Amino acid sequence: MTRLRFVLRHPFWQGVILLVVAYLAFTIGVQYVPPLFGVSSAPVPHSVVLQYMFIAVIGVLIFVSSDELRWRTFKEPLYATLVDRDKRWLRMGLLVAVPVLLGFETYQQARPRVDAPIELRSIHPAPPGQISFRGKTIQLSGLENPLRKAGAMADHLREGRRVYYQNCIACHGDHLDGQGHFAHGFSPSPANFSDNGTIAQLTESYVFWRVAKGGPGLPREGTPWNSAMPVWENYLTEDEIWSVVMFLYDQTGVQPRRWEASPEEQKNPTGTKQPTTSTGGPK
Amino acid sequence: MKRMTLGAVALAFGLWGCGGSKGGNAGAGNSAVAQAGGSGAGAGGGAAGPTGNATVSGVIHFTGAAPANPKIDMSQESACQSKYTSPPTDPQYVVSDGKLGNVFVYVKSGLPVGATYPKPTTPAEIDQNGCLYHPRVFGVQVDQDIIIKNDDNVLHNIKALPKENRGFNISQPSAGMTSKRSFTKPEVMVPLECNVHGWMHAWVGVLPHPFFATSGPDGSFTIKNLPAGTYTIEAWHEKAGVQQQTVTVGAGETKTADFTFSAPKA
Amino acid sequence: MTAVFAVSAPVHAQNGKVVYNKWCAGCHGDAGAGDGYGSKAMLPHPRDFTKGVYKIRTTASGEIPTDDDLRHIIEVGMPGTAMPEWKSRLSAGEIGAVIEYIKSFSPSSFKDTKAKVIAIGNAPSGSGIDEGKAVFQKLECSKCHGMAGRSDGKSAPTLKDDYGNPIRPADLTENWKFRGGSSVQAIYTRLRTGLDGTPMPSFQDAIDNKLITDEQLWRVAQYVHSLSPEKAPESREVIRAARSASALPTSPDAPAWQNVERFWVPLVGQIIAKPRWFAPTVDGVWVQALHDGTKLVLRVAWDDPSKSPDPVWDEFLGRMSKTLTDVDGPLATQQGPDRLVVQWAQHPNDESKRPYFLGGDAKMPVYVWRWTSEPRLEEGTETGIAKFTALPNGRVTQAAKYVDGQWQVVFTRPLESSDTTQVPRFNAGHAIPVAFFAADGSSGEDEIRGAVSTWYMVYLDVPTPKRVFVAPIAMIALSAGLGMLLVTRAQRRVENGGSAADSSHTEER
């Protein structure tokens, strides 16, 4: 008990504990923070952890050296390891282990790596102002889904359901999450419509453009592009695409982004949940 | 050995002989199974459905040239192929002298509605021999046991593909295996097949009464122990289709109901 | 019992109908007949609920499944088919309601019958893979599943399901696609129950007839389990071509290949260019690569139950064309050859010139090796899928073998290229984009209908440069030296009277 109190009060061990806690927080803890705000998180990259740890070490050193007595107590175990007779084996061990560890890390940095080149591409490239659909010019900016003002919604949704299950399900899946039974064969993965980062951030005209023109119709900033998204104007009529776009929103329960609304209104247009504005969405 | 087995099967059914089948076909399979007499024995004891001593019999005629039965390539199954002296064929049409065998004839309607007949105590039996089913066409009563035998030392699976009943799919990987199954609802006909040997087919008619028969190689059939009445008699053939007749029999009478089939136009 | 059914079931089924119509009807159809919008292109077709016949059960052959059986399949889905897991989407209550609704499509099956569950014990202790193999042979499982388990058995071409659709025996070397799960217990259960609606029978009667023991059936399950890799292969983006010091193996069955790392490249249906194909035979290729500084050898192996064209598969092709209708036109009536296309970027080191993964286009063609089982190999370029132009003086060679339901093809080509505008030079130390296309002629596949991958990378190992070892050694020497220095200085100071900190420390001790 007294020993534990001694350890907890000793600046050296305080520093060690602090660094261990910091390391665990960086590697394990951090990824639990974004989900608290409803955002998914990826693991923290190794290089970032290294940078953070460097800063943490500096912080600890500043803390222990800010007071003369504390600095001296801090150094005690270090000196003991260097000189004490009964710590001979620990000393020898460290003298072997630390250089070997450093050598290994250096080798890891220097060895040739079998990595694919990193590809940078824009997830939501800006759409063109107008497209040519089967020879007909369609003005995209300001365009709403024309089916929302014509005919019965139930009919459009039934038609959209048919189009989806006949054409889209293999990749985008039953859950509309981009996990269809062919999805594992494609990289990048098919779009996950249930994710807040996809159709929820886009106008229906944007989705229409992506469906109509597919991977090959992407602008320059979308490349190098391996998208397997077909050019659906080769298979589907204009109405079929509009109806399947409508089906996507209906089945996932999200609202399309609107053109008319000002940014304030966009945040809460009609009491429905509206996604935050995106970086790549239509402007 | 195999002939003896077949003979035993035939005897157990109280059948008429299996002689005179098509030349050299060692399977001799399509032995006539006219069964009403055999199973009728059990019918007398029941309380419910009426029986009698009237008989409907007849001959199934076949007009025109019988289509050639397709050859079966059994080269992958030497244990079966070796049972044949000439290349085996799939006996879809058992025709001799203008008479058609393997036609299932049964009373389709005319019995009192809801009449029940106790199931016979003797099980029906189907044998897999020479990679063909024997018999190929037969009838059973509801809940009557069907003994499924394998006389081939190869893997067979026997799969029932009913519409009204529950099916089954049993593997019989060795000679000497027997399985017992039955059907709980009337159904004409339940197809049986083997997926290991895609050419193997048989049909079983499941009826709530014992008044059915299968025409022998000479085309003849007999349905015995009928009560007096007017009946719709249906004749079923796997390729040539179905036909119906109405027959009225008095007590103790024997009436003739002949049918004439021909090959369906392609 | 009936009273409970009458009161609670309709309410349940009503909720179930809402869930069913939203999530299930697209494939299984509004009336549960397995004829939804998505059904036509799928093979296997979605389940027809009106028959009350289910593959994955814990009940005897021909019996209805238990509610738990239905729940299990809805929760985990059916690997290798379009049926996904639903546990993440539907609540337990919703699944329960859907089960009641599904059962209502076949009232006669579920009303009159009570499911008879087969008691599944535990696997016997120890492993009896050798015994399992012997029993596997005794039961003649190879009649359908093939000698090596690759679904190339003699009866495989004739198989159909209860609806007349073509069906393939499971590829026992790919257990991650087993419909009812890949565990030994799952396999054993399938052997006891059979897969209703398919040609797979129950082996229950073989035990009842004392032809085999229950334990032996477990051994078969263990053996079948052992035919697949421990874990489902994961696709890795980079295919490594190790540098070989000895002569490169150029035949497909050279023993040297056993020591070369295998890379799994999953393939899926080509559903981009017309005619699309939703039912590919080939689901992936195993790729191995080696080079020696002057030549690259690439070994590609893939399971294909038929060596096409082969007349015994005519019947199967006929069934395929009857079953898969209405998707971009009819299938070929004649069997073509089996095909493999290995596709490369023409300018592998220039990312801005990465061609479209599906055969490139007119602006950016791809460089391809077109192999068919005739056998024939052509080297050329494509400007879109199957838009092929042969190149003169091709320098790639092939050696192919068909063994127990698997094609094994070795390609050999010099790393150098005389014409780098069309034929890439394979530079060591660089990632070279590669993609694959495979087609099975016996199931109606051709130049366009087949299975595709997106881009992968082949990386040719470079000899490890000397500097890689210099830096770590220098680092070790430096840090060890510094450490020694630190220790000796500190000790010398103690010997010479020591600092205040040190003395106080020693006193404390």
PDB file of C-alpha atoms in Angstrom, chain A residues 65-283:
ATOM      1  CA  SER A  65      11.734  19.936 -14.748  1.00  0.00           C
ATOM      2  CA  SER A  66       9.635  22.949 -13.677  1.00  0.00           C
ATOM      3  CA  ASP A  67      10.542  22.352 -10.034  1.00  0.00           C
ATOM      4  CA  GLU A  68      14.123  21.667  -8.857  1.00  0.00           C
ATOM      5  CA  LEU A  69      13.209  19.104  -6.221  1.00  0.00           C
ATOM      6  CA  ARG A  70      10.803  17.313  -8.490  1.00  0.00           C
ATOM      7  CA  TRP A  71      13.411  17.217 -11.229  1.00  0.00           C
ATOM      8  CA  ARG A  72      15.937  15.676  -8.867  1.00  0.00           C
ATOM      9  CA  THR A  73      13.479  13.049  -7.610  1.00  0.00           C
ATOM     10  CA  PHE A  74      12.533  12.354 -11.199  1.00  0.00           C
ATOM     11  CA  LYS A  75      16.108  11.568 -12.085  1.00  0.00           C
ATOM     12  CA  GLU A  76      16.668   9.244  -9.133  1.00  0.00           C
ATOM     13  CA  PRO A  77      15.432   5.990 -10.682  1.00  0.00           C
ATOM     14  CA  LEU A  78      17.318   6.843 -13.863  1.00  0.00           C
ATOM     15  CA  TYR A  79      20.585   7.291 -12.017  1.00  0.00           C
ATOM     16  CA  ALA A  80      19.891   4.177  -9.992  1.00  0.00           C
ATOM     17  CA  THR A  81      19.540   2.164 -13.164  1.00  0.00           C
ATOM     18  CA  LEU A  82      22.786   3.591 -14.476  1.00  0.00           C
ATOM     19  CA  VAL A  83      24.941   2.970 -11.416  1.00  0.00           C
ATOM     20  CA  ASP A  84      23.369   0.653  -8.832  1.00  0.00           C
ATOM     21  CA  ARG A  85      25.071  -2.669  -8.387  1.00  0.00           C
ATOM     22  CA  ASP A  86      21.795  -4.561  -7.834  1.00  0.00           C
ATOM     23  CA  LYS A  87      20.383  -3.143 -11.074  1.00  0.00           C
ATOM     24  CA  ARG A  88      23.258  -4.562 -13.108  1.00  0.00           C
ATOM     25  CA  TRP A  89      21.047  -6.990 -15.058  1.00  0.00           C
ATOM     26  CA  LEU A  90      18.365  -4.406 -15.787  1.00  0.00           C
ATOM     27  CA  ARG A  91      21.116  -2.080 -17.035  1.00  0.00           C
ATOM     28  CA  MET A  92      22.589  -4.735 -19.316  1.00  0.00           C
ATOM     29  CA  GLY A  93      19.153  -5.685 -20.553  1.00  0.00           C
ATOM     30  CA  LEU A  94      18.278  -2.119 -21.468  1.00  0.00           C
ATOM     31  CA  LEU A  95      21.635  -1.600 -23.131  1.00  0.00           C
ATOM     32  CA  VAL A  96      20.827  -4.515 -25.463  1.00  0.00           C
ATOM     33  CA  ALA A  97      17.071  -4.083 -25.854  1.00  0.00           C
ATOM     34  CA  VAL A  98      16.912  -0.356 -26.606  1.00  0.00           C
ATOM     35  CA  PRO A  99      19.428  -0.401 -29.485  1.00  0.00           C
ATOM     36  CA  VAL A 100      17.853  -3.544 -30.963  1.00  0.00           C
ATOM     37  CA  LEU A 101      14.414  -1.949 -30.815  1.00  0.00           C
ATOM     38  CA  LEU A 102      15.665   1.214 -32.432  1.00  0.00           C
ATOM     39  CA  GLY A 103      17.475  -0.815 -35.099  1.00  0.00           C
ATOM     40  CA  PHE A 104      14.328  -2.757 -35.853  1.00  0.00           C
ATOM     41  CA  GLU A 105      12.223   0.382 -36.142  1.00  0.00           C
ATOM     42  CA  THR A 106      14.816   1.873 -38.496  1.00  0.00           C
ATOM     43  CA  TYR A 107      14.673  -1.270 -40.610  1.00  0.00           C
ATOM     44  CA  GLN A 108      10.888  -1.040 -40.742  1.00  0.00           C
ATOM     45  CA  GLN A 109      11.220   2.505 -42.049  1.00  0.00           C
ATOM     46  CA  ALA A 110      13.928   1.693 -44.573  1.00  0.00           C
ATOM     47  CA  ARG A 111      12.757  -1.604 -46.084  1.00  0.00           C
ATOM     48  CA  PRO A 112      11.048  -1.503 -49.462  1.00  0.00           C
ATOM     49  CA  ARG A 113       7.273  -1.579 -49.135  1.00  0.00           C
ATOM     50  CA  VAL A 114       4.731  -3.484 -51.191  1.00  0.00           C
ATOM     51  CA  ASP A 115       2.056  -0.831 -51.236  1.00  0.00           C
ATOM     52  CA  ALA A 116      -0.356   0.272 -53.861  1.00  0.00           C
ATOM     53  CA  PRO A 117       0.019   3.922 -54.791  1.00  0.00           C
ATOM     54  CA  ILE A 118      -2.272   6.190 -52.810  1.00  0.00           C
ATOM     55  CA  GLU A 119      -5.059   7.574 -54.908  1.00  0.00           C
ATOM     56  CA  LEU A 120      -6.628  10.908 -54.193  1.00  0.00           C
ATOM     57  CA  ARG A 121      -9.967  11.574 -55.665  1.00  0.00           C
ATOM     58  CA  SER A 122     -12.975  13.692 -54.949  1.00  0.00           C
ATOM     59  CA  ILE A 123     -15.897  11.723 -53.546  1.00  0.00           C
ATOM     60  CA  HIS A 124     -18.549  14.165 -54.657  1.00  0.00           C
ATOM     61  CA  PRO A 125     -17.127  15.997 -57.660  1.00  0.00           C
ATOM     62  CA  ALA A 126     -19.031  19.041 -58.797  1.00  0.00           C
ATOM     63  CA  PRO A 127     -21.671  18.170 -61.385  1.00  0.00           C
ATOM     64  CA  PRO A 128     -21.843  19.857 -64.753  1.00  0.00           C
ATOM     65  CA  GLY A 129     -24.535  22.499 -65.254  1.00  0.00           C
ATOM     66  CA  GLN A 130     -26.200  20.433 -67.921  1.00  0.00           C
ATOM     67  CA  ILE A 131     -25.878  16.975 -69.405  1.00  0.00           C
ATOM     68  CA  SER A 132     -26.879  15.338 -72.606  1.00  0.00           C
ATOM     69  CA  PHE A 133     -29.206  12.438 -71.899  1.00  0.00           C
ATOM     70  CA  ARG A 134     -29.739  10.224 -74.928  1.00  0.00           C
ATOM     71  CA  GLY A 135     -29.264  13.222 -77.127  1.00  0.00           C
ATOM     72  CA  LYS A 136     -31.577  15.441 -75.079  1.00  0.00           C
ATOM     73  CA  THR A 137     -30.089  18.313 -73.082  1.00  0.00           C
ATOM     74  CA  ILE A 138     -31.036  18.322 -69.404  1.00  0.00           C
ATOM     75  CA  GLN A 139     -30.339  21.397 -67.304  1.00  0.00           C
ATOM     76  CA  LEU A 140     -29.154  20.065 -63.924  1.00  0.00           C
ATOM     77  CA  SER A 141     -28.844  23.210 -61.830  1.00  0.00           C
ATOM     78  CA  GLY A 142     -32.107  24.032 -60.164  1.00  0.00           C
ATOM     79  CA  LEU A 143     -33.670  20.813 -61.423  1.00  0.00           C
ATOM     80  CA  GLU A 144     -36.139  18.993 -59.189  1.00  0.00           C
ATOM     81  CA  ASN A 145     -37.390  15.465 -59.635  1.00  0.00           C
ATOM     82  CA  PRO A 146     -40.202  16.026 -62.161  1.00  0.00           C
ATOM     83  CA  LEU A 147     -42.079  12.945 -60.946  1.00  0.00           C
ATOM     84  CA  ARG A 148     -42.800  14.571 -57.604  1.00  0.00           C
ATOM     85  CA  LYS A 149     -45.225  16.900 -59.351  1.00  0.00           C
ATOM     86  CA  ALA A 150     -46.803  14.428 -61.744  1.00  0.00           C
ATOM     87  CA  GLY A 151     -48.799  11.257 -61.275  1.00  0.00           C
ATOM     88  CA  ALA A 152     -49.233   9.181 -58.138  1.00  0.00           C
ATOM     89  CA  MET A 153     -46.286   8.811 -55.791  1.00  0.00           C
ATOM     90  CA  ALA A 154     -47.195   5.183 -55.070  1.00  0.00           C
ATOM     91  CA  ASP A 155     -46.870   4.354 -58.778  1.00  0.00           C
ATOM     92  CA  HIS A 156     -43.502   6.061 -59.063  1.00  0.00           C
ATOM     93  CA  LEU A 157     -42.230   4.251 -55.989  1.00  0.00           C
ATOM     94  CA  ARG A 158     -43.424   0.897 -57.291  1.00  0.00           C
ATOM     95  CA  GLU A 159     -41.643   1.603 -60.558  1.00  0.00           C
ATOM     96  CA  GLY A 160     -38.530   2.720 -58.681  1.00  0.00           C
ATOM     97  CA  ARG A 161     -38.603  -0.456 -56.636  1.00  0.00           C
ATOM     98  CA  ARG A 162     -38.757  -2.527 -59.812  1.00  0.00           C
ATOM     99  CA  VAL A 163     -35.841  -0.657 -61.365  1.00  0.00           C
ATOM    100  CA  TYR A 164     -33.805  -0.972 -58.174  1.00  0.00           C
ATOM    101  CA  TYR A 165     -34.323  -4.709 -57.737  1.00  0.00           C
ATOM    102  CA  GLN A 166     -33.726  -5.438 -61.396  1.00  0.00           C
ATOM    103  CA  ASN A 167     -30.597  -3.357 -61.774  1.00  0.00           C
ATOM    104  CA  CYS A 168     -29.044  -2.035 -58.592  1.00  0.00           C
ATOM    105  CA  ILE A 169     -29.401  -4.673 -55.922  1.00  0.00           C
ATOM    106  CA  ALA A 170     -26.390  -6.788 -56.899  1.00  0.00           C
ATOM    107  CA  CYS A 171     -24.037  -4.021 -55.782  1.00  0.00           C
ATOM    108  CA  HIS A 172     -26.000  -1.628 -53.574  1.00  0.00           C
ATOM    109  CA  GLY A 173     -27.748  -4.445 -51.764  1.00  0.00           C
ATOM    110  CA  ASP A 174     -31.012  -5.183 -50.004  1.00  0.00           C
ATOM    111  CA  HIS A 175     -30.147  -2.761 -47.225  1.00  0.00           C
ATOM    112  CA  LEU A 176     -29.167  -0.035 -49.724  1.00  0.00           C
ATOM    113  CA  ASP A 177     -25.886   0.012 -47.865  1.00  0.00           C
ATOM    114  CA  GLY A 178     -23.569  -0.779 -50.739  1.00  0.00           C
ATOM    115  CA  GLN A 179     -23.137  -4.345 -49.494  1.00  0.00           C
ATOM    116  CA  GLY A 180     -24.844  -6.283 -52.269  1.00  0.00           C
ATOM    117  CA  HIS A 181     -23.621  -9.760 -53.123  1.00  0.00           C
ATOM    118  CA  PHE A 182     -21.347  -8.383 -55.878  1.00  0.00           C
ATOM    119  CA  ALA A 183     -20.012  -5.494 -53.788  1.00  0.00           C
ATOM    120  CA  HIS A 184     -16.975  -7.411 -52.557  1.00  0.00           C
ATOM    121  CA  GLY A 185     -15.673  -7.590 -56.112  1.00  0.00           C
ATOM    122  CA  PHE A 186     -15.499  -3.848 -56.625  1.00  0.00           C
ATOM    123  CA  SER A 187     -13.150  -1.178 -55.335  1.00  0.00           C
ATOM    124  CA  PRO A 188     -14.155   1.476 -54.406  1.00  0.00           C
ATOM    125  CA  SER A 189     -17.177  -0.013 -52.669  1.00  0.00           C
ATOM    126  CA  PRO A 190     -20.606   0.812 -54.083  1.00  0.00           C
ATOM    127  CA  ALA A 191     -22.279   3.828 -52.501  1.00  0.00           C
ATOM    128  CA  ASN A 192     -24.015   3.282 -49.175  1.00  0.00           C
ATOM    129  CA  PHE A 193     -27.294   5.171 -49.450  1.00  0.00           C
ATOM    130  CA  SER A 194     -28.030   4.630 -45.760  1.00  0.00           C
ATOM    131  CA  ASP A 195     -24.952   6.655 -44.874  1.00  0.00           C
ATOM    132  CA  ASN A 196     -25.495  10.337 -44.131  1.00  0.00           C
ATOM    133  CA  GLY A 197     -22.598  11.197 -46.419  1.00  0.00           C
ATOM    134  CA  THR A 198     -24.229  10.122 -49.688  1.00  0.00           C
ATOM    135  CA  ILE A 199     -27.674  10.883 -51.093  1.00  0.00           C
ATOM    136  CA  ALA A 200     -28.732  12.754 -47.938  1.00  0.00           C
ATOM    137  CA  GLN A 201     -26.254  15.490 -48.906  1.00  0.00           C
ATOM    138  CA  LEU A 202     -27.212  15.612 -52.546  1.00  0.00           C
ATOM    139  CA  THR A 203     -30.025  16.977 -54.638  1.00  0.00           C
ATOM    140  CA  GLU A 204     -32.032  14.530 -56.691  1.00  0.00           C
ATOM    141  CA  SER A 205     -30.627  16.060 -59.858  1.00  0.00           C
ATOM    142  CA  TYR A 206     -27.107  15.225 -58.676  1.00  0.00           C
ATOM    143  CA  VAL A 207     -28.122  11.607 -58.052  1.00  0.00           C
ATOM    144  CA  PHE A 208     -29.820  11.572 -61.456  1.00  0.00           C
ATOM    145  CA  TRP A 209     -26.564  12.688 -63.052  1.00  0.00           C
ATOM    146  CA  ARG A 210     -24.515  10.027 -61.240  1.00  0.00           C
ATOM    147  CA  VAL A 211     -26.965   7.280 -62.200  1.00  0.00           C
ATOM    148  CA  ALA A 212     -27.264   8.419 -65.802  1.00  0.00           C
ATOM    149  CA  LYS A 213     -23.546   8.794 -66.487  1.00  0.00           C
ATOM    150  CA  GLY A 214     -21.974   6.298 -64.057  1.00  0.00           C
ATOM    151  CA  GLY A 215     -18.257   5.860 -63.468  1.00  0.00           C
ATOM    152  CA  PRO A 216     -17.148   6.685 -67.020  1.00  0.00           C
ATOM    153  CA  GLY A 217     -19.069   9.976 -66.871  1.00  0.00           C
ATOM    154  CA  LEU A 218     -17.118  11.356 -63.953  1.00  0.00           C
ATOM    155  CA  PRO A 219     -15.223  14.603 -64.385  1.00  0.00           C
ATOM    156  CA  ARG A 220     -11.458  14.826 -64.230  1.00  0.00           C
ATOM    157  CA  GLU A 221     -11.214  15.343 -60.450  1.00  0.00           C
ATOM    158  CA  GLY A 222     -13.018  12.052 -59.916  1.00  0.00           C
ATOM    159  CA  THR A 223     -10.091  10.134 -61.429  1.00  0.00           C
ATOM    160  CA  PRO A 224      -8.216   7.867 -61.288  1.00  0.00           C
ATOM    161  CA  TRP A 225     -11.575   6.259 -61.000  1.00  0.00           C
ATOM    162  CA  ASN A 226     -12.244   2.532 -60.811  1.00  0.00           C
ATOM    163  CA  SER A 227     -15.942   2.930 -60.237  1.00  0.00           C
ATOM    164  CA  ALA A 228     -17.943   0.043 -61.597  1.00  0.00           C
ATOM    165  CA  MET A 229     -21.109   2.169 -61.739  1.00  0.00           C
ATOM    166  CA  PRO A 230     -22.559   1.565 -65.199  1.00  0.00           C
ATOM    167  CA  VAL A 231     -23.765   4.265 -67.531  1.00  0.00           C
ATOM    168  CA  TRP A 232     -27.449   3.762 -66.885  1.00  0.00           C
ATOM    169  CA  GLU A 233     -28.718   5.942 -69.710  1.00  0.00           C
ATOM    170  CA  ASN A 234     -27.811   2.931 -71.838  1.00  0.00           C
ATOM    171  CA  TYR A 235     -30.372   0.845 -69.976  1.00  0.00           C
ATOM    172  CA  LEU A 236     -32.955   3.085 -68.353  1.00  0.00           C
ATOM    173  CA  THR A 237     -35.278   5.836 -69.500  1.00  0.00           C
ATOM    174  CA  GLU A 238     -35.348   9.267 -67.918  1.00  0.00           C
ATOM    175  CA  ASP A 239     -38.498   8.417 -65.955  1.00  0.00           C
ATOM    176  CA  GLU A 240     -37.055   5.132 -64.771  1.00  0.00           C
ATOM    177  CA  ILE A 241     -34.031   6.922 -63.348  1.00  0.00           C
ATOM    178  CA  TRP A 242     -36.151   9.587 -61.653  1.00  0.00           C
ATOM    179  CA  SER A 243     -38.351   6.900 -60.135  1.00  0.00           C
ATOM    180  CA  VAL A 244     -35.428   4.884 -58.814  1.00  0.00           C
ATOM    181  CA  VAL A 245     -33.921   8.057 -57.355  1.00  0.00           C
ATOM    182  CA  MET A 246     -37.200   8.646 -55.583  1.00  0.00           C
ATOM    183  CA  PHE A 247     -37.187   5.060 -54.350  1.00  0.00           C
ATOM    184  CA  LEU A 248     -33.705   5.505 -52.843  1.00  0.00           C
ATOM    185  CA  TYR A 249     -34.897   8.389 -50.675  1.00  0.00           C
ATOM    186  CA  ASP A 250     -38.139   6.684 -49.747  1.00  0.00           C
ATOM    187  CA  GLN A 251     -36.586   3.365 -48.783  1.00  0.00           C
ATOM    188  CA  THR A 252     -33.809   4.932 -46.702  1.00  0.00           C
ATOM    189  CA  GLY A 253     -36.078   7.554 -45.178  1.00  0.00           C
ATOM    190  CA  VAL A 254     -33.787  10.523 -45.908  1.00  0.00           C
ATOM    191  CA  GLN A 255     -34.712  13.743 -47.654  1.00  0.00           C
ATOM    192  CA  PRO A 256     -33.019  15.039 -50.764  1.00  0.00           C
ATOM    193  CA  ARG A 257     -31.219  18.321 -50.536  1.00  0.00           C
ATOM    194  CA  ARG A 258     -33.274  21.190 -51.942  1.00  0.00           C
ATOM    195  CA  TRP A 259     -32.327  23.906 -54.346  1.00  0.00           C
ATOM    196  CA  GLU A 260     -34.585  26.772 -53.242  1.00  0.00           C
ATOM    197  CA  ALA A 261     -33.828  26.666 -49.547  1.00  0.00           C
ATOM    198  CA  SER A 262     -31.359  29.121 -48.097  1.00  0.00           C
ATOM    199  CA  PRO A 263     -28.683  27.604 -45.853  1.00  0.00           C
ATOM    200  CA  GLU A 264     -30.695  28.455 -42.704  1.00  0.00           C
ATOM    201  CA  GLU A 265     -33.807  26.826 -44.011  1.00  0.00           C
ATOM    202  CA  GLN A 266     -31.812  23.861 -45.191  1.00  0.00           C
ATOM    203  CA  LYS A 267     -30.896  22.951 -41.653  1.00  0.00           C
ATOM    204  CA  ASN A 268     -34.544  22.341 -40.818  1.00  0.00           C
ATOM    205  CA  PRO A 269     -36.751  22.625 -43.865  1.00  0.00           C
ATOM    206  CA  THR A 270     -39.983  20.914 -42.839  1.00  0.00           C
ATOM    207  CA  GLY A 271     -39.129  19.310 -39.563  1.00  0.00           C
ATOM    208  CA  THR A 272     -37.430  16.425 -41.295  1.00  0.00           C
ATOM    209  CA  LYS A 273     -33.837  15.639 -40.542  1.00  0.00           C
ATOM    210  CA  GLN A 274     -31.605  17.473 -42.952  1.00  0.00           C
ATOM    211  CA  PRO A 275     -27.943  16.570 -43.179  1.00  0.00           C
ATOM    212  CA  THR A 276     -25.250  19.103 -42.556  1.00  0.00           C
ATOM    213  CA  THR A 277     -23.859  20.736 -45.632  1.00  0.00           C
ATOM    214  CA  SER A 278     -21.196  18.821 -47.447  1.00  0.00           C
ATOM    215  CA  THR A 279     -17.924  19.924 -48.911  1.00  0.00           C
ATOM    216  CA  GLY A 280     -18.468  18.280 -52.248  1.00  0.00           C
ATOM    217  CA  GLY A 281     -22.166  18.709 -52.804  1.00  0.00           C
ATOM    218  CA  PRO A 282     -23.691  20.891 -55.442  1.00  0.00           C
ATOM    219  CA  LYS A 283     -23.071  24.558 -54.885  1.00  0.00           C
TER     220      LYS A 283
END
